[in-house]
XYZ file of C-alpha atoms in Angstrom:
484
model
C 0.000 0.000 0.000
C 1.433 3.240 -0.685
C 1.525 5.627 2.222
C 1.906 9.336 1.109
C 1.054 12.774 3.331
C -0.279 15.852 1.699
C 2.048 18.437 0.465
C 4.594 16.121 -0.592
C 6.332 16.379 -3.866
C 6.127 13.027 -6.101
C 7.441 12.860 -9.593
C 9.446 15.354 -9.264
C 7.055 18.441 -9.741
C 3.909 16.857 -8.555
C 2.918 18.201 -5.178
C 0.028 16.221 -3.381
C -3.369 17.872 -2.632
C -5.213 15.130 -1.601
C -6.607 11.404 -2.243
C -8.538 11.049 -5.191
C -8.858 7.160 -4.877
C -7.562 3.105 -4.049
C -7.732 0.290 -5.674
C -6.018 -3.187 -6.460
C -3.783 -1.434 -8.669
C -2.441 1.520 -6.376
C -3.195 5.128 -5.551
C -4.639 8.248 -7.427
C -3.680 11.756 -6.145
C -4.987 15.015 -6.917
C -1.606 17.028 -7.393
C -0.259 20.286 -8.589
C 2.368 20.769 -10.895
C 4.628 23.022 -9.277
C 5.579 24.433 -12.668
C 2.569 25.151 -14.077
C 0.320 25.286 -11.235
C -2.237 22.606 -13.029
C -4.249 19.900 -11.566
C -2.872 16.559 -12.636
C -3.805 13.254 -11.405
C -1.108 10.729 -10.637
C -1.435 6.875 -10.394
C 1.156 6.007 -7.998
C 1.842 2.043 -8.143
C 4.386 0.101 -5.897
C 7.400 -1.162 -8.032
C 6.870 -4.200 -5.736
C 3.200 -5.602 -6.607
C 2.985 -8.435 -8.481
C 1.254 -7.656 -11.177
C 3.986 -4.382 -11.780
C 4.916 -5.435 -14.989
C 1.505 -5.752 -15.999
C 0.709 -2.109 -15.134
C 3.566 -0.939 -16.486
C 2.677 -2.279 -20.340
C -0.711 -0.900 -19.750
C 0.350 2.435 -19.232
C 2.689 2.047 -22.060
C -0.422 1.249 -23.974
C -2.479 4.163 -22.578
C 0.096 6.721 -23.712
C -1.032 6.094 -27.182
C -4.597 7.038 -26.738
C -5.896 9.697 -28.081
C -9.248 10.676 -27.424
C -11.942 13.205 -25.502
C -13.563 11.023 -23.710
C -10.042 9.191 -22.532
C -7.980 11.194 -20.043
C -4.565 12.050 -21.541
C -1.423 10.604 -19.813
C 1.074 13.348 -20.044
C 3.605 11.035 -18.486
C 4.893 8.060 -16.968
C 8.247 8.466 -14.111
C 9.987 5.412 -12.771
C 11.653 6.215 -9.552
C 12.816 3.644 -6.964
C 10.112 2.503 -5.239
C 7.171 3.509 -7.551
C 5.756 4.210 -11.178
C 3.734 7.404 -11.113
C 1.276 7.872 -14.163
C 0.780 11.092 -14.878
C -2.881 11.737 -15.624
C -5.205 14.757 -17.310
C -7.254 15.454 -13.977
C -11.072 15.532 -14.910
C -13.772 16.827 -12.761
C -17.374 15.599 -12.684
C -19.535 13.550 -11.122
C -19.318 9.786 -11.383
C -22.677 7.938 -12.938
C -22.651 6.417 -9.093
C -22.947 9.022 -7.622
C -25.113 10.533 -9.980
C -27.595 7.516 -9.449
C -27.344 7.718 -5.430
C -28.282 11.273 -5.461
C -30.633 11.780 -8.275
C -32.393 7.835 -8.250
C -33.828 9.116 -11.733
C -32.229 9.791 -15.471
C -34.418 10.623 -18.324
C -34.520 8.304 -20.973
C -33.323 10.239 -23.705
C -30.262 11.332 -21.465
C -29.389 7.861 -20.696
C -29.577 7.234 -24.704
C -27.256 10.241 -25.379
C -25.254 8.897 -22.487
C -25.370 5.782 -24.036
C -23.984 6.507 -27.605
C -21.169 8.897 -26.262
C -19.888 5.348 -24.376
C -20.141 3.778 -27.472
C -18.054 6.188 -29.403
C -15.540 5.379 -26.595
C -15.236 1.773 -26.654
C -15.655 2.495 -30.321
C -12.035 4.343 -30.145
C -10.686 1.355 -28.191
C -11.556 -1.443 -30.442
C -10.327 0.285 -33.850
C -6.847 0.918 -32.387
C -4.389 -1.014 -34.404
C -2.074 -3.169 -34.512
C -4.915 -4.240 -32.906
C -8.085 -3.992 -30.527
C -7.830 -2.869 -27.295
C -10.607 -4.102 -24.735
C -11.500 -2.621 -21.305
C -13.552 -5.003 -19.477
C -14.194 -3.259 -16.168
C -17.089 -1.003 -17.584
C -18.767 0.200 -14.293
C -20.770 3.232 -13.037
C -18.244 4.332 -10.615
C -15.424 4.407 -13.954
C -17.898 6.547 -15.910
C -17.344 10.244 -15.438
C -19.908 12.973 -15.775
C -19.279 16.992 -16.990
C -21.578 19.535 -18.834
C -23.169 16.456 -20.377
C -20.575 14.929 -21.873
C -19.471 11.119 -20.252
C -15.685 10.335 -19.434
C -13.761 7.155 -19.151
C -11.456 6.682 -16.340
C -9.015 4.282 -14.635
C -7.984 1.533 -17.471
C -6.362 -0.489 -14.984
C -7.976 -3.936 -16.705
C -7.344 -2.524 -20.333
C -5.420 -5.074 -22.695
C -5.086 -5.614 -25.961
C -7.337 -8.334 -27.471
C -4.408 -10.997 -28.218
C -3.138 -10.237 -24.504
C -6.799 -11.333 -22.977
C -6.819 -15.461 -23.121
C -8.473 -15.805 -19.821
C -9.776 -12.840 -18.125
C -11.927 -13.408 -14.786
C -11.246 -9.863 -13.457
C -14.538 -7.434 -13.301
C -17.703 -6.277 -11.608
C -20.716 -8.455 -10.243
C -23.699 -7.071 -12.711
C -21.145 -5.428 -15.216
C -19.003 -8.267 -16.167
C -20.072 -10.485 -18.893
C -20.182 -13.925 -18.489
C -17.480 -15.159 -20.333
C -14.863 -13.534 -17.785
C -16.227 -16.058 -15.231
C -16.770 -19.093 -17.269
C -13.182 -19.337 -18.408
C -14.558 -17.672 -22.394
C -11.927 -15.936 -24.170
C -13.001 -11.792 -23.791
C -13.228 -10.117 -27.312
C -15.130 -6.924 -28.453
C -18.750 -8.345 -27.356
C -17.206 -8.633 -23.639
C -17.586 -5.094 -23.830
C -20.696 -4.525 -25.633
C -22.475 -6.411 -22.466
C -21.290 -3.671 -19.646
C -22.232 -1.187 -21.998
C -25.662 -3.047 -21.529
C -25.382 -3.450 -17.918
C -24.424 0.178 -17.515
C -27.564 1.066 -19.684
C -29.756 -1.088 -16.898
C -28.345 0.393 -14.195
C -29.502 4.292 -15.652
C -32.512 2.918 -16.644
C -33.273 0.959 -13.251
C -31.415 2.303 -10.756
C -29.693 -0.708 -9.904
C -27.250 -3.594 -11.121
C -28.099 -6.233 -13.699
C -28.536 -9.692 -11.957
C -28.538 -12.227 -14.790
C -29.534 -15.022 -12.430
C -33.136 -13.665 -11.950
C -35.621 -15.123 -14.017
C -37.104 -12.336 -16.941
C -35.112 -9.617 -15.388
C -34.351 -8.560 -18.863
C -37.593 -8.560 -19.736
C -38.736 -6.239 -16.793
C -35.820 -3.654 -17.707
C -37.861 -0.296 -16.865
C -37.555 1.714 -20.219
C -39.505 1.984 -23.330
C -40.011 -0.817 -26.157
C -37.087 0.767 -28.263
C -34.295 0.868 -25.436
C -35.558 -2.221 -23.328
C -34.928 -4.386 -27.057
C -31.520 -2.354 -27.089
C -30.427 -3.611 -23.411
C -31.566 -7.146 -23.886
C -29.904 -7.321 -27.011
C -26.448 -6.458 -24.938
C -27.378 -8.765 -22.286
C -27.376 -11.666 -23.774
C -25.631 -14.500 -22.079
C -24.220 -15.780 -25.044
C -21.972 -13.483 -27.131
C -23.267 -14.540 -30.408
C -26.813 -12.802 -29.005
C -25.191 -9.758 -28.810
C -24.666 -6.833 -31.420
C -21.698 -8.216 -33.640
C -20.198 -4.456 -33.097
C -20.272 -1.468 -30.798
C -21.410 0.212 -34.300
C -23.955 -1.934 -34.459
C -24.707 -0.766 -31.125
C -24.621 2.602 -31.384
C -26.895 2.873 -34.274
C -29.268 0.727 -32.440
C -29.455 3.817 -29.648
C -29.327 6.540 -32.291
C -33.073 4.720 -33.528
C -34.080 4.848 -29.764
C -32.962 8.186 -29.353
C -35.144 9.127 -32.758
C -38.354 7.483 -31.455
C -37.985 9.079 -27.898
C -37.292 12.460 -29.352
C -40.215 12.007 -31.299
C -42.653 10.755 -28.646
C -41.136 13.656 -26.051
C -42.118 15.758 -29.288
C -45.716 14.481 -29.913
C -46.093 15.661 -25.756
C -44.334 13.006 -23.638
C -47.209 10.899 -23.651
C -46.805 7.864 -25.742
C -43.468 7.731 -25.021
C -44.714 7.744 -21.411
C -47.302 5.024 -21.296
C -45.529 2.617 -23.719
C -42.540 2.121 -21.200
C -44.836 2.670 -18.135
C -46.393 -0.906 -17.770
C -43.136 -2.324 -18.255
C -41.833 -0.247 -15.466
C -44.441 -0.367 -13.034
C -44.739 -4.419 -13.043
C -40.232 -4.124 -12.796
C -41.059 -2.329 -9.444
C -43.760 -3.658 -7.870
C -45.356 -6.762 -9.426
C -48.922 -7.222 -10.422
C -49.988 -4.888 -7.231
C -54.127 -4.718 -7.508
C -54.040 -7.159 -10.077
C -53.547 -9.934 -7.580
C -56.931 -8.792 -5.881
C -59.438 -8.850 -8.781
C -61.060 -11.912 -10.488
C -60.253 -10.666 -14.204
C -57.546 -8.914 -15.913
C -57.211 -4.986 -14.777
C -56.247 -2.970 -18.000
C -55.755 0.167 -15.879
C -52.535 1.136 -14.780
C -52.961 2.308 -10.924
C -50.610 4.718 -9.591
C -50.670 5.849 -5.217
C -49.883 9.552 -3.898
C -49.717 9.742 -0.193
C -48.266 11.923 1.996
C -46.682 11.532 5.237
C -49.090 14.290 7.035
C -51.405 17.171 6.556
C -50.478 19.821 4.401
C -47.966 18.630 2.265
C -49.578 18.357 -0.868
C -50.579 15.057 -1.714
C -53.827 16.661 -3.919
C -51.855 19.246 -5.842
C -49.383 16.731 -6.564
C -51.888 14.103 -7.856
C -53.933 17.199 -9.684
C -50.556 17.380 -11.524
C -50.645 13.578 -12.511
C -53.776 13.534 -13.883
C -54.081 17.096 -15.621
C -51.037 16.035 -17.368
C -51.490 12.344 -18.104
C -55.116 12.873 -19.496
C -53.556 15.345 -22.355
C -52.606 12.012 -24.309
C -54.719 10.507 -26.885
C -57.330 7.875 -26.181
C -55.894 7.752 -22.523
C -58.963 7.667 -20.284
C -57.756 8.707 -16.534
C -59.532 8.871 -13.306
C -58.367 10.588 -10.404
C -59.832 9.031 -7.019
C -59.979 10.632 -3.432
C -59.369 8.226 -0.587
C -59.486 10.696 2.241
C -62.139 13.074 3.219
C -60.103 16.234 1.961
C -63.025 18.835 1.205
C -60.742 20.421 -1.065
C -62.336 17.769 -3.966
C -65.957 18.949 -2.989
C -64.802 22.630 -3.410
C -62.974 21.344 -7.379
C -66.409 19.919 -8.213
C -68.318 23.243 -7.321
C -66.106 25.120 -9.506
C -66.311 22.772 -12.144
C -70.398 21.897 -11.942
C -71.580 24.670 -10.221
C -73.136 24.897 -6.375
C -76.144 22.108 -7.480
C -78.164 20.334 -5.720
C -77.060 17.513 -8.404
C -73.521 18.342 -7.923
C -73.676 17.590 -4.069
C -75.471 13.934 -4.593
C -72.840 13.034 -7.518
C -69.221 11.266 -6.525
C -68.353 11.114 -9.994
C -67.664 14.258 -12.045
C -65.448 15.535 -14.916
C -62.762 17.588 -14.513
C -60.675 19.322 -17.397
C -60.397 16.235 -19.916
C -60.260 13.499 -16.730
C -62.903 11.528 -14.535
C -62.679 12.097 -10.584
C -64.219 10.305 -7.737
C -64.627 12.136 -3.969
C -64.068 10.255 -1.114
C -64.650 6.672 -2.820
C -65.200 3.513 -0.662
C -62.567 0.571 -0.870
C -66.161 -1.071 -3.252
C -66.401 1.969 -5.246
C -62.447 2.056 -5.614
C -62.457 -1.588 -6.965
C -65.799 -1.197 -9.401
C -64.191 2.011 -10.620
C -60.987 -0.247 -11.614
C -62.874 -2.708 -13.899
C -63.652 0.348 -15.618
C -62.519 1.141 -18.758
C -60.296 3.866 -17.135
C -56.677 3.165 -18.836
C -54.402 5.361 -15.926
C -56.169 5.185 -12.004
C -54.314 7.436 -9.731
C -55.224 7.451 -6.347
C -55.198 10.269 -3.818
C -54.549 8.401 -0.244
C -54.237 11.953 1.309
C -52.007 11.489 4.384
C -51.514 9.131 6.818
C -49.091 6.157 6.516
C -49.608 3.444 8.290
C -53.598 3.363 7.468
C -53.137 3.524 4.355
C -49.304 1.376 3.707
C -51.109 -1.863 2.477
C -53.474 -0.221 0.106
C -51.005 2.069 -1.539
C -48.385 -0.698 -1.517
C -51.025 -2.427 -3.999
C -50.835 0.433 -6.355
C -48.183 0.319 -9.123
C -46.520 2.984 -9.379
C -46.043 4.247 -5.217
C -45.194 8.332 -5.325
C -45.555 9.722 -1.297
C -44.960 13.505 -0.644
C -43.775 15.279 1.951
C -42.804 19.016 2.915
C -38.917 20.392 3.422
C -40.024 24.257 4.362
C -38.527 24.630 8.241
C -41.712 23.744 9.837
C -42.431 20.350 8.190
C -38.721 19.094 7.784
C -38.322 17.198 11.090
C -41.596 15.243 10.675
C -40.631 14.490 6.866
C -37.408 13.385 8.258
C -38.376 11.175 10.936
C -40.312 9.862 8.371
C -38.166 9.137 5.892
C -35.486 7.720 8.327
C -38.317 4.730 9.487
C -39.091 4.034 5.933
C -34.999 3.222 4.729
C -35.563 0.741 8.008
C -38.902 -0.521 7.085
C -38.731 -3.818 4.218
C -40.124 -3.335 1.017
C -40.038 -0.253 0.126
C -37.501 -0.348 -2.775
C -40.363 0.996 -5.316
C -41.384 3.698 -3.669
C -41.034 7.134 -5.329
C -39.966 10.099 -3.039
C -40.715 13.865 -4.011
C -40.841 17.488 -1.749
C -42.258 20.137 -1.741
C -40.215 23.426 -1.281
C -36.988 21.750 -1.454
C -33.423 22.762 -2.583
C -31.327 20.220 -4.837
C -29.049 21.183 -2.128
C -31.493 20.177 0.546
C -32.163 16.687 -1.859
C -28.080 15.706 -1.822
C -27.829 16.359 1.782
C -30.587 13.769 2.573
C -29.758 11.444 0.017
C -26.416 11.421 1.831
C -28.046 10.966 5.319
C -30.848 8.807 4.718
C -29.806 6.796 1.539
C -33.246 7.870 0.207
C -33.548 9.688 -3.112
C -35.978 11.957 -4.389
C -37.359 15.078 -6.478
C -38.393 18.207 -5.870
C -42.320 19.329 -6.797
C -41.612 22.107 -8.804
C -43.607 25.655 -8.424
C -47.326 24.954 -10.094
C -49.770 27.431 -8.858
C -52.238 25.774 -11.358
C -52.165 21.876 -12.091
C -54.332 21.983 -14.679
C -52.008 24.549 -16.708
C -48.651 23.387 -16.428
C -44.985 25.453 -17.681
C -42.428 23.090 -18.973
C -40.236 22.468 -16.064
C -43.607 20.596 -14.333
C -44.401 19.110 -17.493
C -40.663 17.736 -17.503
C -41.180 16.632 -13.696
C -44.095 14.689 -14.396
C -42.583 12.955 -17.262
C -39.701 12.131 -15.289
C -41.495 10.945 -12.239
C -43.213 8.571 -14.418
C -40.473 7.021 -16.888
């Protein structure tokens, strides 16, 4: 292990500023050149580890590579006890990280993400004499700046004739064939990109053991066929070539564009089954005698005030814009503020007070239905359900855990934090509640990092909507994104 303090000169002209990273291979320093006052980073690897020689022909390899999404090495120095690689230092955010703080990236962002990686591994595998391979694709290696992805640490990087048996690599990255004794070639690689594609898209790593979890991935048609094309077990299943690949995504990318276009909505609903039955399973399915067409989705709130009916005003304003999508909005609590929508809508009638049922700007809703009414009004013809729960957890947990898609609310201003803290710290103890979707109201992205970081819970901020029913774009895009 190599032991060095702060403020110490390495290489000659590097002075240390602080750790960057460890791994198998050895130690990455944020430095200073003391010339040019520019961050570098510097691999510093013990002359004395036994796979030395190893590292030292993949640097020698690295030196050659040329490309913007590859950090440059401006120089390799051999002293005594160590071989210090000196690295282009790049700043950003790693796709980790990205994931543990945000839980949720857009589809056509994890497309564009997507292709750039391609035109990476793209780089490697036309290098000649020959191709070069990197088989340890993982989130924590991929980079993120301004939108554009980076590749770092090539510390399992060889060149294709160099890889006979290669078991190194990442549980739900890795392809198979580095564990089954397979000789590694250019498909090796087109898997991770696959498995790093799942993990954007889901939020967590691929596990090829579990039955159909390919066919679950939580994405639209186009990118799901896309990601179980690169996940095939055997090689020959995959795309022959990262080109291949790439184009593949570029089509995706296309049709999402266009749906996003056309108003978000078919886009929307075409992945949304997919997605919902990936997180939660058949939910009120499992209760009803004969197929339920309707796709259900819960908004609760963990107490009063913290606006679980704005929120799910939101859902259904914007879902019902789409074609042929027939929504209904249900109230499970006794909220008046429903009674109050219907009056402005209908008018104060006598006929208005004696009806449940009502319109409401292009959707159906239902005031303060019974669990009866709740489960007649699903064997509807209604194609998207959401239901308002209003607040209260625990009387409501096995009801909304039904639902498909599980969104609960809560408030950040200074007066609600504590509760909505103390409630999200029993829910990361609480068991199965891996599909639940967390959002605030009057929260910072500040405020959303720091309790990702405490609680290990992620979630979104409500943006500003005086008026559900009349949304601006950055609630349109909040909706969309909730629900992809």
């Amino acid at each position: 292990m190599v032991l060095l303090q702060e403020d110490k000169i390495i290489a000659g002209r590097y002075r240390i500023l602080r750790v960057l990273g460890r791994g198998y291979s050895g130690t990455v320093f944020l430095t200073e050149h003391t010339g040019l006052q520019a961050l570098r980073a510097v691999k510093c690897i013990n002359r004395k580890h036994v796979m030395y020689r190893q590292f030292l022909k993949e640097a020698m390899l690295l030196k050659n590579l040329k490309h913007p999404g590859i950090p440059l090495i401006y120089d390799l120095v051999e002293e005594e006890e160590n071989l210090y690689i000196i690295e282009e230092y790049i700043e950003g955010e790693s796709v980790q990280t990205i994931m543990l703080h945000q839980q949720y990236i857009p589809e056509s962002t994890i497309i564009e993400y997507g292709i750039q990686l391609c035109e990476i591994i793209m780089y490697l595998h036309h290098m000649r004499p020959e191709p070069v391979l990197y088989l340890d694709l993982k989130p924590s290696h991929l980079l993120i700046n301004d939108g554009q992805m980076r590749l770092i640490d090539f510390g399992a990087v060889c060149r294709k004739s160099d890889c006979e048996s290669y078991s190194l690599g990442t549980p739900g990255f890795a392809a198979p064939e580095q564990y089954d004794g397979g000789l590694p070639d250019e498909k090796t690689d087109i898997y991770a990109i696959g498995a790093i594609l799942f993990y954007m898209a889901a939020g967590k790593a691929y596990e090829e053991n579990l039955s159909n979890e390919a066919d679950r991935i939580p994405a639209s048609g186009k990118l799901r066929s896309v990601i179980k094309t690169c996940l095939h077990h055997d090689p020959a299943g995959r795309y022959d070539s990262v080109a291949e690949l790439k184009k593949a995504l570029k089509t995706a990318l296309k049709y999402e564009r266009q749906a996003n276009k056309n108003g978000g909505i078919s886009s929307l609903i075409s992945g949304l089954n997919s997605t919902l039955s990936y997180l939660t399973g058949n939910g009120y399915r499992k209760l009803l005698p004969m197929e339920l067409k309707a796709t259900v989705i819960g908004v609760l709130g963990c107490g009063p005030g913290t606006g679980t009916t704005h929120l799910a005003l939101m859902l259904a304003g914007y879902l019902s814009g789409g074609r042929h999508k027939k929504t209904l909005l249900v109230q499970r609590d006794a909220d008046p503020a429903y009674g109050r929508l219907q009056r402005a809508c209908q008018g104060q009638t006598e006929e208005a007070g004696r009806q449940k049922v009502f319109p409401v700007f292009g959707f159906t809703c239902c005031r303060n239905a019974t669990h009866r009414e709740l489960t007649d009004l699903l064997n509807e013809s209604y194609e998207l359900v959401i239901i308002d729960f209003g607040s209260g957890y625990e009387a409501n947990r096995d009801e909304f855990k039904r639902c498909d898609r599980q969104i609960l609310t809560g408030s950040l201003c200074a007066w609600k934090r504590e509760v909505y803290l103390g409630f999200l710290e029993d829910r990361a103890k609480e068991k199965g509640n891996a599909s639940i979707l967390y959002t605030a109201q009057f929260a910072s992205s500040r405020e959303i990092k720091e309790i990702a970081r405490l609680t290990k819970i992620r979630m979104r901020p409500v943006p500003f909507a005086p008026n559900p029913f009349a949304l601006n774009e950055e609630s349109r895009r909040f909706v969309r994104e909730l629900l992809s």
